[in-house]
């Protein structure tokens, strides 16, 4: 474990098929005016909207709605949500949806009472939140992002073509999150597998760094093996409760700060992926899957020992009679085979990226410094071109 | 993940070589009267006592002392500690030591204002705490028990020869714990390795249950591999910071409720071990090491698939050309080899257990029902006799 750090996580999780009923325990802790935040309306088709509205009514809540949160929530949407929250002086935000909805709800929670432009203050300049924060609870309907137990939030500015992430402090973390695996059954297959890869990418962004024998690396290998095991089952049978529930739990622990403790972290795949997202509006998980293999093959020589360990401990590669590089590359081949089995997008052209966008995507990719190699702009361009050729 | 559950953990952890300085952030949150709880006085020899007294003075605290907490804290000691806390109306308890000191401090925290006999109410009858609780912080000097981030507390009644554990709720968890791996360097080797096995036992008590592919099982395999790896290094070089720090972190996550989520758990090794401890006053970790192998060999047929998985995933046993039972037994042989390398006690006679104690130890062993086999009293006797013969 490197350096000094602190750990705590204030979010309470309710997990399982019956977990929605715990809204009745949590809602009385907050005031009567509730802002219900959700996405495109699929929760109305599944009946979840009615169920939640009934629970809110039974708890005597006055409900205001902020619907239509898009997969890549925009600055304009954020302005709209903040206005609704502020105009109605809401006491509590209840987000119902996947990572985009939760991310967006955190931005509203932190920004509604911000007296400046929150995009500038909280996303560009990343200042500490010094205005009142509206408490937030989440009901998850998709898995992948881990947004249910962290301070992460990503907002897209379509005018400047920037998709920028911000990690808020514990005071913006959801007070509680409700994780019912059954609610994730109705997600379309492409969304489901994109979520699976988002989980994998979160783990790998934290795994591929440092050379010490960190306990966090061992925990991550366990999470990866669990994910690979259960995702194959879920692909065959999306209503396998064991598989979907284990994936949901893995997603939470992949990005709730635990596995980053005592490590540096990379996040370069997310930086390029977010820039692609800003240009194409593609599903987040697919932007990650399309560039991961070219990126990892590029940095492999700089982190050879860890890539070898990854191949052996996660993918079961037999190292006998092989060079370290052969073992490491075989691990990435196994990963590619798994990704193709899931049906993930491996080529950014399939996401709508065109050659004329590449310069802009490169320019919009913030370069991180926690991984095995600090990329040049040429490196990023080569990753994008490799993706277009795979 | 089985069933419905909730997860949250209120303890804040400060980790690293500089972590003691965070006392200055935490102490101002509480009142001025502090009860300092510690053990046999080794903290005076190491200089830690002076360092902490100075920090307390700088924070304007009035300090009361409750020293001499023994490895198996007794009911009489608890009564004494409660009296000091109550007489002086302390605002805060600061525990400095290992698991026994932290466990004991939790008992004082919950019991000082109990109007009945706390042994009867909180340990025998396990009632909810309905009196004021004195907030607690911990500074760890030994690792193993995980007491720094949970509600566990174990007290021994020497009159009735009972050593009984109680898991208190979140309101009794430490508010914060300070984990500085360097403070663990001075622990004598036998205490150090007993702590290592306590960690392993905590994980195995939660690992050997259920047949599903629970994410928690994968996380535990990661924790076990990290522990095995780092403990071998620490055995050779007790001041290896990487090894000691990874072990310290593993210990916390082995027993802070995470890895039990979505599982049933066993704890039969602890029940027998605690009964041995009540008769012999032996070090907790050694009572566990002396009975683990006979116990696991006894229950192996009932949990064969998991023992096979354990052998392959944790101990690297090659299953080719072997029966499931051969693979499973080879895993336990590897575990035995590791235990002998560490120098753990494998025979309860070495702990002071004599044949005339066996009936009493059996009678004092609470029989749990979460593992692969519900033991009979004859089973427990056979485990004890096997230990005497190994």
XYZ file of C-alpha atoms in Angstrom:
780
model
C 0.000 0.000 0.000
C 1.590 3.240 -1.107
C 1.535 6.535 0.734
C -0.980 7.852 3.236
C -4.702 7.882 2.600
C -8.040 7.957 4.337
C -11.058 5.782 3.599
C -14.713 6.187 4.367
C -17.892 5.906 2.366
C -21.124 7.397 3.645
C -23.537 5.737 1.176
C -25.874 3.108 2.603
C -26.742 0.307 0.175
C -29.943 -1.738 0.133
C -29.503 -4.822 -2.015
C -31.856 -7.515 -3.264
C -35.226 -8.270 -4.763
C -37.080 -6.592 -1.903
C -34.794 -3.588 -1.603
C -37.211 -1.007 -3.001
C -39.269 -1.281 0.181
C -36.423 0.377 2.084
C -37.469 3.675 0.498
C -40.016 3.658 3.309
C -37.179 3.718 5.845
C -35.162 6.418 4.124
C -37.736 8.897 2.811
C -39.000 10.001 6.256
C -35.496 11.314 7.036
C -35.899 14.137 4.516
C -38.287 17.008 3.841
C -41.526 16.720 1.895
C -40.535 18.171 -1.475
C -38.917 15.531 -3.653
C -37.425 15.987 -7.122
C -37.807 12.761 -9.091
C -35.068 12.503 -11.719
C -35.240 9.917 -14.499
C -34.361 9.263 -18.113
C -36.264 8.509 -21.288
C -39.309 7.052 -19.668
C -38.557 3.314 -19.702
C -39.427 3.296 -16.006
C -42.996 4.151 -17.037
C -43.160 1.111 -19.313
C -41.808 -1.248 -16.664
C -44.185 -0.044 -13.965
C -41.360 1.150 -11.723
C -42.481 4.764 -12.050
C -45.944 3.946 -10.694
C -44.497 1.873 -7.893
C -42.179 4.666 -6.782
C -44.846 7.353 -7.105
C -47.063 5.290 -4.837
C -44.313 4.951 -2.220
C -43.672 8.695 -2.418
C -47.387 9.404 -1.969
C -47.630 7.015 0.965
C -44.784 8.931 2.573
C -46.622 12.215 2.087
C -44.178 13.629 -0.425
C -44.864 16.412 -2.892
C -43.212 15.320 -6.135
C -41.598 17.500 -8.789
C -40.273 15.821 -11.926
C -37.114 16.235 -13.946
C -37.428 13.694 -16.754
C -35.604 13.083 -20.011
C -32.052 12.787 -18.709
C -30.086 11.645 -21.754
C -27.227 9.053 -21.900
C -24.717 11.918 -22.083
C -26.366 14.605 -19.895
C -25.765 18.105 -21.221
C -24.994 21.460 -19.660
C -28.393 22.708 -20.895
C -30.148 19.832 -19.133
C -28.214 20.573 -15.967
C -29.333 24.204 -16.080
C -32.931 23.050 -16.488
C -32.727 20.580 -13.579
C -31.127 23.136 -11.279
C -33.907 25.594 -12.102
C -36.644 23.086 -11.205
C -34.864 22.174 -7.957
C -34.304 25.803 -6.977
C -37.696 27.164 -8.034
C -39.458 24.532 -5.958
C -36.960 24.578 -3.098
C -36.811 20.769 -3.088
C -35.600 18.961 0.041
C -34.454 15.752 -1.579
C -33.572 14.307 -4.995
C -34.554 10.753 -5.901
C -32.733 9.522 -9.020
C -34.182 6.475 -10.775
C -32.100 5.059 -13.615
C -28.560 4.100 -14.566
C -25.252 5.857 -14.246
C -26.151 8.823 -16.430
C -29.222 9.611 -14.327
C -27.301 9.236 -11.041
C -24.337 11.246 -12.350
C -26.665 13.996 -13.502
C -28.610 13.995 -10.234
C -25.339 14.527 -8.334
C -24.573 17.508 -10.560
C -28.009 18.987 -9.788
C -27.559 18.205 -6.082
C -24.279 20.131 -5.976
C -25.183 22.882 -8.477
C -28.785 23.920 -7.825
C -27.746 26.560 -5.304
C -24.483 27.496 -7.016
C -24.446 31.229 -7.673
C -22.017 31.002 -10.578
C -22.087 28.870 -13.723
C -21.669 25.329 -12.297
C -20.111 24.014 -15.525
C -17.290 26.528 -15.142
C -16.972 26.275 -11.364
C -17.458 22.565 -10.712
C -16.504 20.847 -13.982
C -13.869 23.069 -15.602
C -12.240 24.576 -12.492
C -13.235 21.680 -10.202
C -13.675 23.925 -7.156
C -14.955 22.638 -3.820
C -18.719 22.844 -3.364
C -19.421 25.761 -1.029
C -23.172 26.140 -1.516
C -25.976 24.102 0.087
C -26.159 20.540 -1.315
C -29.520 18.826 -1.857
C -29.389 15.282 -0.413
C -29.740 12.501 -2.990
C -30.891 8.879 -3.071
C -30.645 6.508 -6.044
C -32.705 3.593 -7.360
C -30.580 1.721 -9.887
C -32.041 0.245 -13.097
C -28.768 -0.403 -14.928
C -25.330 -1.359 -13.711
C -21.868 -0.400 -14.765
C -20.895 3.015 -13.616
C -20.691 2.577 -9.850
C -22.296 6.016 -9.591
C -24.518 4.685 -6.799
C -21.727 4.781 -4.203
C -19.325 7.502 -5.277
C -19.057 11.221 -6.025
C -18.515 10.862 -9.764
C -20.465 12.954 -12.254
C -19.951 13.468 -16.001
C -21.528 16.297 -17.993
C -21.239 17.059 -21.708
C -20.952 20.512 -23.229
C -22.160 20.170 -26.816
C -21.138 23.729 -27.683
C -17.468 23.197 -26.865
C -17.608 19.411 -27.586
C -16.309 18.568 -24.119
C -17.391 15.662 -21.940
C -15.912 16.259 -18.510
C -15.956 14.185 -15.340
C -15.874 15.578 -11.831
C -15.445 13.631 -8.593
C -17.361 15.373 -5.834
C -16.647 14.885 -2.139
C -18.514 12.674 0.315
C -21.154 15.318 0.972
C -22.407 14.795 -2.599
C -22.315 10.957 -2.483
C -25.832 9.445 -2.522
C -27.154 9.101 1.024
C -28.493 5.715 0.025
C -28.782 3.586 -3.093
C -31.244 0.821 -3.810
C -29.845 -2.079 -5.830
C -32.458 -4.524 -7.049
C -30.891 -6.834 -9.655
C -34.323 -7.686 -11.081
C -34.760 -4.076 -12.244
C -31.758 -4.541 -14.554
C -33.361 -7.453 -16.473
C -35.176 -5.186 -18.928
C -32.098 -3.314 -20.174
C -31.509 -4.060 -23.903
C -28.640 -6.445 -24.578
C -26.302 -3.871 -26.085
C -26.774 -1.616 -23.046
C -26.251 -4.577 -20.751
C -22.926 -5.622 -22.268
C -21.769 -1.990 -22.492
C -22.377 -1.832 -18.741
C -20.375 -5.012 -18.217
C -17.434 -3.520 -20.047
C -17.735 -0.262 -18.153
C -17.259 -2.284 -14.955
C -14.235 -4.058 -16.421
C -12.731 -0.789 -17.580
C -13.174 0.809 -14.156
C -11.229 -2.016 -12.597
C -8.485 -2.036 -15.239
C -7.996 1.738 -14.987
C -7.084 1.194 -11.340
C -5.289 -2.153 -11.809
C -2.752 -1.112 -14.443
C -0.527 1.090 -12.282
C 2.330 0.639 -9.803
C 4.672 -2.304 -9.385
C 4.071 -3.207 -5.734
C 2.044 -6.171 -4.475
C -0.909 -4.134 -3.388
C -3.878 -5.819 -1.676
C -6.081 -3.684 -3.932
C -4.670 -5.488 -6.984
C -5.627 -8.855 -5.497
C -9.137 -7.611 -4.721
C -9.452 -6.337 -8.294
C -8.394 -9.703 -9.725
C -11.215 -11.235 -7.686
C -13.714 -8.685 -8.967
C -12.575 -9.242 -12.561
C -12.900 -13.023 -12.282
C -16.353 -12.683 -10.772
C -17.402 -10.296 -13.547
C -16.077 -12.506 -16.346
C -17.753 -15.566 -14.837
C -21.149 -13.983 -14.266
C -21.261 -11.921 -17.467
C -20.934 -15.064 -19.593
C -23.916 -16.543 -17.754
C -25.928 -13.318 -18.083
C -25.227 -13.210 -21.805
C -26.887 -16.605 -22.223
C -29.636 -15.938 -19.701
C -30.247 -12.282 -18.841
C -32.702 -13.213 -16.075
C -30.244 -15.395 -14.137
C -30.578 -13.735 -10.733
C -27.301 -15.029 -9.343
C -25.360 -13.710 -12.322
C -27.093 -10.326 -12.506
C -26.871 -9.783 -8.762
C -23.172 -10.625 -8.595
C -22.505 -8.283 -11.511
C -24.458 -5.508 -9.789
C -22.461 -5.921 -6.577
C -19.165 -6.088 -8.496
C -20.024 -2.846 -10.318
C -20.493 -1.004 -7.031
C -17.180 -2.150 -5.563
C -15.325 -1.526 -8.808
C -15.732 2.210 -8.381
C -16.579 3.235 -4.843
C -12.985 4.279 -4.002
C -11.956 1.029 -2.240
C -9.787 -0.549 -4.932
C -7.941 2.698 -5.661
C -6.626 2.911 -2.090
C -2.851 2.821 -1.807
C -2.407 3.046 -5.591
C -1.987 5.538 -8.359
C -4.622 5.127 -11.080
C -4.636 5.588 -14.835
C -8.042 6.598 -16.355
C -6.556 7.268 -19.781
C -9.093 4.947 -21.459
C -11.880 7.023 -19.901
C -10.308 10.276 -21.034
C -10.163 9.152 -24.676
C -13.550 7.456 -24.388
C -15.169 10.611 -23.035
C -13.752 12.651 -25.865
C -15.184 10.151 -28.363
C -18.500 10.406 -26.513
C -18.500 14.184 -26.844
C -18.185 13.830 -30.633
C -20.434 10.839 -31.258
C -22.914 10.712 -28.329
C -22.093 6.982 -28.216
C -22.830 4.772 -25.193
C -20.074 5.265 -22.639
C -19.159 1.578 -22.230
C -18.802 1.123 -25.985
C -16.429 4.079 -26.309
C -14.247 2.315 -23.729
C -14.420 -1.091 -25.396
C -13.478 0.361 -28.791
C -10.141 1.748 -27.608
C -9.094 -0.509 -24.702
C -7.201 -3.157 -26.656
C -5.198 -0.699 -28.822
C -4.422 1.307 -25.679
C -3.292 -1.686 -23.633
C -1.184 -3.070 -26.475
C 0.467 0.348 -26.709
C 1.370 0.609 -23.020
C 2.149 -3.095 -22.486
C 5.949 -2.751 -22.756
C 5.899 -0.097 -20.006
C 3.910 -2.300 -17.615
C 5.022 -5.735 -18.732
C 5.135 -7.372 -15.274
C 1.580 -6.332 -14.478
C 0.241 -7.394 -17.885
C 1.881 -10.780 -17.355
C 0.277 -11.066 -13.921
C -3.073 -10.050 -15.443
C -2.799 -12.789 -18.073
C -2.034 -15.480 -15.510
C -4.244 -14.463 -12.561
C -7.295 -13.201 -14.429
C -7.312 -15.097 -17.734
C -5.624 -18.306 -16.602
C -2.833 -18.135 -19.178
C -0.216 -20.859 -18.633
C 3.185 -19.111 -18.613
C 5.279 -22.236 -19.105
C 7.862 -21.997 -21.870
C 6.792 -18.487 -22.902
C 8.470 -15.099 -22.668
C 6.898 -12.482 -20.418
C 5.735 -10.585 -23.474
C 4.126 -13.664 -24.986
C 2.252 -14.325 -21.745
C 1.124 -10.699 -21.496
C -0.063 -10.592 -25.125
C -1.895 -13.895 -24.700
C -3.804 -12.292 -21.804
C -4.935 -9.471 -24.086
C -5.913 -12.017 -26.758
C -8.082 -13.791 -24.175
C -9.600 -10.444 -23.267
C -10.297 -9.734 -26.955
C -11.959 -13.127 -27.367
C -14.154 -12.405 -24.329
C -15.052 -8.961 -25.661
C -16.018 -10.376 -29.060
C -18.119 -13.038 -27.341
C -20.036 -10.318 -25.485
C -20.592 -8.478 -28.772
C -18.831 -5.291 -27.718
C -17.928 -2.613 -30.247
C -14.195 -2.730 -31.006
C -14.051 -0.128 -33.774
C -14.829 3.539 -33.202
C -16.231 3.819 -36.738
C -19.175 1.732 -35.532
C -19.804 4.423 -32.923
C -20.051 7.099 -35.601
C -16.496 8.376 -35.424
C -15.176 9.598 -38.764
C -11.604 10.469 -39.803
C -12.340 14.207 -39.705
C -13.196 13.949 -35.996
C -9.887 12.408 -34.961
C -7.921 15.617 -34.434
C -10.709 16.981 -32.249
C -10.988 13.758 -30.232
C -7.233 13.828 -29.605
C -7.349 17.488 -28.584
C -10.277 16.785 -26.242
C -8.550 13.881 -24.470
C -7.133 15.041 -21.166
C -3.781 13.287 -20.630
C -3.474 11.544 -17.257
C -0.236 10.650 -15.487
C -1.016 7.768 -13.113
C -0.518 4.807 -15.440
C 2.484 3.058 -16.942
C 3.022 5.552 -19.736
C 2.203 9.233 -20.181
C 0.735 9.413 -23.677
C 1.664 11.905 -26.372
C -0.957 13.267 -28.732
C 0.579 11.008 -31.387
C 0.011 8.023 -29.087
C -3.672 8.913 -28.730
C -3.985 9.286 -32.492
C -2.396 5.863 -32.986
C -4.880 4.300 -30.521
C -7.783 5.813 -32.485
C -6.383 4.634 -35.814
C -5.730 1.137 -34.444
C -9.344 1.039 -33.270
C -10.510 1.967 -36.761
C -8.521 -0.962 -38.138
C -9.568 -3.677 -35.693
C -25.546 -12.831 -3.976
C -28.144 -14.457 -1.788
C -31.120 -12.771 -0.184
C -31.635 -9.146 0.723
C -29.146 -7.170 2.747
C -27.993 -3.666 3.502
C -24.433 -2.388 3.622
C -22.863 0.623 5.220
C -19.873 1.206 7.432
C -19.512 4.425 9.402
C -15.858 4.054 10.448
C -13.370 6.450 8.873
C -9.897 4.976 8.348
C -6.623 6.894 8.294
C -3.864 4.753 6.830
C -0.118 5.153 6.500
C 3.089 6.200 8.204
C 1.780 9.700 8.903
C -1.711 8.659 9.959
C -1.334 9.433 13.683
C -1.371 13.126 12.852
C -5.037 12.806 11.876
C -5.869 12.587 15.590
C -5.616 16.358 15.370
C -8.502 16.375 12.899
C -10.700 13.988 14.827
C -10.208 14.915 18.495
C -11.743 18.414 18.211
C -15.054 16.795 17.214
C -15.538 15.413 20.743
C -15.707 16.722 24.291
C -12.705 17.385 26.497
C -12.708 14.339 28.769
C -10.932 11.417 27.106
C -10.537 7.890 28.447
C -7.269 6.403 27.170
C -7.541 2.605 27.008
C -4.478 0.435 26.514
C -2.897 -2.891 27.399
C 0.188 -4.064 29.237
C 2.218 -0.929 28.731
C 4.261 -1.775 25.618
C 3.096 1.558 24.204
C 5.144 3.229 26.962
C 8.274 1.380 25.869
C 7.812 2.258 22.202
C 7.207 5.939 22.873
C 3.707 5.844 21.393
C 2.127 6.648 24.756
C 4.129 9.890 25.064
C 3.350 10.835 21.486
C -0.381 10.366 21.995
C -0.411 12.110 25.382
C 1.220 15.082 23.736
C -1.383 15.201 20.962
C -4.148 14.938 23.565
C -2.597 17.784 25.578
C -2.216 19.939 22.471
C -5.917 19.410 21.816
C -6.776 20.546 25.345
C -8.029 17.154 26.510
C -8.317 16.011 30.126
C -7.105 12.395 30.101
C -8.293 9.522 32.282
C -6.542 6.189 31.959
C -7.764 2.611 31.799
C -4.626 0.519 31.430
C -3.827 -3.167 31.715
C -6.321 -4.568 29.246
C -5.367 -8.243 28.986
C -5.290 -10.444 25.823
C -8.604 -12.014 26.915
C -10.387 -9.079 28.606
C -12.463 -10.175 31.579
C -15.839 -9.228 32.993
C -14.067 -7.803 36.069
C -11.915 -5.580 33.868
C -15.023 -4.426 31.994
C -16.697 -3.472 35.266
C -13.607 -1.487 36.238
C -13.424 0.324 32.894
C -17.122 1.198 32.967
C -16.705 2.643 36.453
C -13.821 4.904 35.373
C -15.772 6.068 32.316
C -18.943 6.726 34.305
C -17.334 8.312 37.374
C -15.500 10.804 35.193
C -18.321 11.275 32.710
C -15.903 10.884 29.791
C -16.855 12.260 26.372
C -14.695 10.033 24.252
C -12.698 6.790 24.417
C -9.348 6.471 22.644
C -8.198 2.841 22.428
C -4.516 2.236 21.653
C -3.521 -1.373 21.023
C -4.574 -4.509 19.181
C -7.864 -6.319 18.816
C -8.279 -7.102 22.512
C -7.928 -3.447 23.468
C -10.320 -2.292 20.717
C -12.827 -5.063 21.496
C -12.724 -4.164 25.182
C -13.058 -0.433 24.475
C -16.223 -1.134 22.457
C -17.642 -3.056 25.409
C -16.919 -0.088 27.708
C -18.361 2.313 25.131
C -21.635 0.372 25.025
C -21.771 -0.667 28.701
C -20.611 2.296 30.801
C -24.126 3.690 31.069
C -25.909 0.330 31.121
C -28.099 0.138 34.206
C -28.055 -3.664 34.350
C -25.175 -6.140 34.323
C -23.737 -5.629 30.789
C -22.323 -9.166 30.676
C -25.841 -10.559 31.056
C -27.582 -7.977 28.901
C -25.141 -7.467 26.031
C -23.082 -10.672 25.902
C -25.381 -13.446 27.149
C -28.772 -12.081 26.030
C -27.318 -9.953 23.189
C -29.925 -7.220 23.589
C -29.844 -3.986 21.604
C -27.939 -1.136 23.258
C -30.507 1.320 24.610
C -28.300 3.465 26.841
C -26.017 6.347 25.800
C -22.915 5.147 23.916
C -19.534 6.819 24.424
C -17.927 7.504 21.033
C -14.710 5.605 20.365
C -11.593 6.005 18.231
C -8.811 3.424 17.785
C -5.067 3.570 17.170
C -3.930 0.130 16.038
C -0.619 -1.420 17.149
C -1.326 -5.000 16.079
C -3.301 -6.454 13.201
C -5.512 -9.445 12.852
C -8.881 -8.955 14.412
C -10.419 -6.308 12.171
C -11.858 -4.788 15.331
C -10.935 -1.335 13.992
C -13.849 -1.245 11.534
C -16.580 -3.404 12.996
C -18.847 -3.839 16.005
C -17.234 -7.020 17.327
C -16.310 -7.414 20.983
C -15.240 -10.503 22.941
C -15.267 -10.721 26.732
C -14.237 -13.615 28.989
C -15.996 -14.647 32.177
C -13.405 -16.547 34.200
C -15.963 -17.579 36.827
C -18.169 -19.448 34.357
C -15.268 -20.211 31.943
C -17.070 -18.561 29.038
C -15.498 -16.443 26.282
C -18.341 -14.827 24.392
C -18.397 -12.590 21.344
C -20.966 -9.910 20.626
C -21.413 -7.949 17.413
C -22.696 -4.480 18.255
C -24.483 -2.242 15.755
C -23.039 0.638 13.772
C -23.514 3.104 16.637
C -20.778 1.218 18.544
C -18.358 0.938 15.571
C -15.231 3.108 16.067
C -15.845 6.607 14.698
C -12.350 6.463 13.253
C -9.355 4.153 13.302
C -5.736 5.027 12.705
C -3.733 2.361 10.902
C -0.001 2.979 10.838
C 1.781 -0.199 9.677
C 5.036 0.945 11.289
C 3.450 0.663 14.753
C 3.026 -3.084 14.169
C 6.775 -3.698 13.658
C 7.479 -4.144 17.366
C 4.984 -6.952 17.964
C 6.820 -10.179 18.946
C 6.999 -12.780 16.179
C 4.570 -15.247 17.769
C 1.982 -12.483 18.190
C 2.590 -11.355 14.636
C 1.990 -14.770 13.069
C -0.999 -15.407 15.363
C -2.462 -12.196 13.945
C -1.784 -13.387 10.402
C -3.704 -16.574 11.055
C -6.537 -14.692 12.721
C -6.944 -12.799 9.432
C -6.908 -16.036 7.444
C -9.440 -17.615 9.760
C -11.787 -14.640 9.504
C -11.793 -15.005 5.745
C -12.214 -18.786 5.765
C -15.117 -18.615 8.238
C -16.954 -16.553 5.626
C -15.609 -18.345 2.554
C -16.609 -21.897 3.439
C -20.370 -21.579 3.020
C -22.904 -21.659 0.174
C -22.550 -23.132 -3.285
C -23.257 -20.089 -5.462
C -20.670 -18.052 -7.345
C -20.755 -15.120 -5.011
C -18.640 -12.026 -5.745
C -17.709 -12.080 -2.048
C -15.968 -15.442 -2.574
C -13.865 -13.970 -5.357
C -12.938 -10.967 -3.209
C -11.958 -13.329 -0.388
C -9.713 -15.361 -2.677
C -7.945 -12.098 -3.536
C -7.561 -11.195 0.139
C -6.225 -14.674 0.946
C -3.663 -14.564 -1.866
C -2.519 -11.122 -0.768
C -2.209 -12.303 2.840
C -0.256 -15.449 1.933
C 2.074 -13.483 -0.316
C 2.795 -10.673 2.137
C 2.963 -12.815 5.289
C 5.808 -14.876 3.826
C 7.731 -11.655 3.177
C 6.951 -10.291 6.669
C 8.159 -13.540 8.241
C 11.588 -13.013 6.672
C 11.640 -9.270 7.184
C 9.173 -7.909 9.769
C 10.010 -4.314 8.860
C 9.102 -4.672 5.180
C 6.655 -1.777 4.901
C 4.906 -3.018 1.770
C 4.239 -6.415 3.320
C 3.126 -5.134 6.718
C 0.930 -2.444 5.204
C -0.806 -4.831 2.805
C -1.433 -7.250 5.678
C -2.878 -4.446 7.798
C -5.250 -3.407 5.022
C -6.239 -7.031 4.328
C -7.042 -7.551 8.017
C -9.472 -4.651 8.018
C -11.361 -5.843 4.937
C -11.395 -9.427 6.138
C -13.823 -8.535 8.912
C -15.594 -5.255 8.329
C -18.824 -6.917 7.066
C -18.087 -6.543 3.313
C -17.111 -10.111 2.456
C -20.025 -11.611 4.382
C -22.568 -9.808 2.215
C -24.900 -12.092 0.302
C -23.602 -15.186 2.093
C -24.235 -17.323 5.109
C -21.149 -17.642 7.324
C -19.737 -20.394 9.501
C -17.682 -19.193 12.549
C -17.427 -22.688 14.053
C -13.620 -22.453 14.286
C -14.027 -19.285 16.340
C -16.598 -20.897 18.614
C -14.291 -23.801 19.473
C -11.274 -21.485 19.611
C -12.991 -19.137 22.031
C -13.909 -22.018 24.296
C -10.264 -23.146 24.289
C -9.286 -19.555 25.095
C -11.627 -19.487 28.080
C -9.859 -22.553 29.510
C -6.263 -21.763 28.599
C -6.033 -17.948 28.209
C -4.117 -18.723 24.998
C -3.587 -16.177 22.211
C -6.725 -16.045 20.082
C -5.032 -16.646 16.716
C -3.235 -19.720 18.034
C -6.454 -21.297 19.321
C -7.775 -20.957 15.762
C -4.657 -22.368 14.106
C -4.625 -25.403 16.404
C -8.076 -26.603 15.345
C -8.544 -25.318 11.786
C -7.039 -28.240 9.887
C -8.864 -30.977 11.862
C -12.077 -28.983 11.482
C -11.717 -28.453 7.735
C -10.745 -32.083 7.136
C -13.900 -33.065 9.047
C -16.291 -30.884 7.029
C -14.545 -31.301 3.665
C -16.931 -33.999 2.315
C -19.898 -31.687 2.980
C -18.353 -28.769 1.089
C -16.233 -30.628 -1.446
C -16.796 -28.261 -4.408
C -15.702 -25.215 -2.395
C -12.677 -26.963 -0.919
C -11.652 -27.951 -4.447
C -12.077 -24.340 -5.601
C -10.052 -23.174 -2.583
C -7.207 -25.532 -3.471
C -7.058 -24.359 -7.085
C -7.749 -20.617 -6.748
C -5.911 -19.887 -3.500
C -3.151 -22.499 -3.300
C -2.534 -23.039 -7.010
C -3.139 -26.795 -6.908
C -3.155 -28.332 -10.388
C -6.343 -30.429 -10.649
C -5.311 -32.455 -13.703
C -5.754 -36.186 -13.337
C -6.959 -35.965 -9.742
C -10.307 -36.626 -8.088
C -12.118 -33.678 -6.527
C -11.291 -35.037 -3.091
C -7.601 -35.359 -3.914
C -7.524 -31.767 -5.129
C -9.369 -30.527 -2.026
C -7.075 -32.431 0.352
C -3.993 -31.188 -1.490
C -5.225 -27.643 -0.839
C -5.382 -28.347 2.898
C -1.902 -29.889 2.747
C -0.604 -26.698 1.148
C -2.329 -24.731 3.898
C -0.707 -26.958 6.539
C 2.712 -26.443 4.964
C 2.164 -22.677 5.030
C 1.033 -22.782 8.655
C 4.090 -24.793 9.684
C 6.327 -22.342 7.828
C 4.834 -19.470 9.810
C 5.451 -21.401 13.044
C 1.810 -21.529 14.102
C 0.657 -23.793 16.927
C -1.153 -26.832 15.508
C -1.691 -28.789 18.735
C -3.909 -27.542 21.554
C -1.636 -29.223 24.108
C 0.951 -26.561 23.306
C -1.632 -23.970 24.335
C -2.035 -25.576 27.740
C -5.088 -27.694 26.989
C -5.155 -30.961 28.940
C -7.390 -34.035 28.459
C -9.460 -33.149 31.537
C -10.464 -29.845 29.936
C -11.906 -31.374 26.760
C -15.446 -32.016 28.017
C -15.653 -28.439 29.243
C -14.294 -27.019 25.986
C -16.869 -29.031 24.026
C -19.681 -27.873 26.322
C -18.522 -24.255 25.986
C -18.456 -24.326 22.168
C -21.569 -22.680 20.775
C -22.671 -24.650 17.685
C -23.248 -22.481 14.607
C -25.392 -23.360 11.596
C -24.115 -21.311 8.656
C -21.388 -23.622 7.350
C -21.350 -26.891 5.402
C -22.040 -29.125 8.399
C -23.774 -28.606 11.718
C -21.425 -30.223 14.216
C -22.409 -32.629 16.976
C -20.658 -32.545 20.336
C -18.885 -35.730 19.226
C -17.616 -33.905 16.140
C -16.162 -31.130 18.305
C -14.501 -33.701 20.559
C -12.967 -35.391 17.521
C -11.577 -32.051 16.277
C -9.943 -31.465 19.691
C -8.488 -34.978 19.789
C -7.198 -34.672 16.221
C -5.502 -31.427 17.231
C -3.843 -33.190 20.147
C -2.461 -35.767 17.717
C -1.148 -33.457 14.985
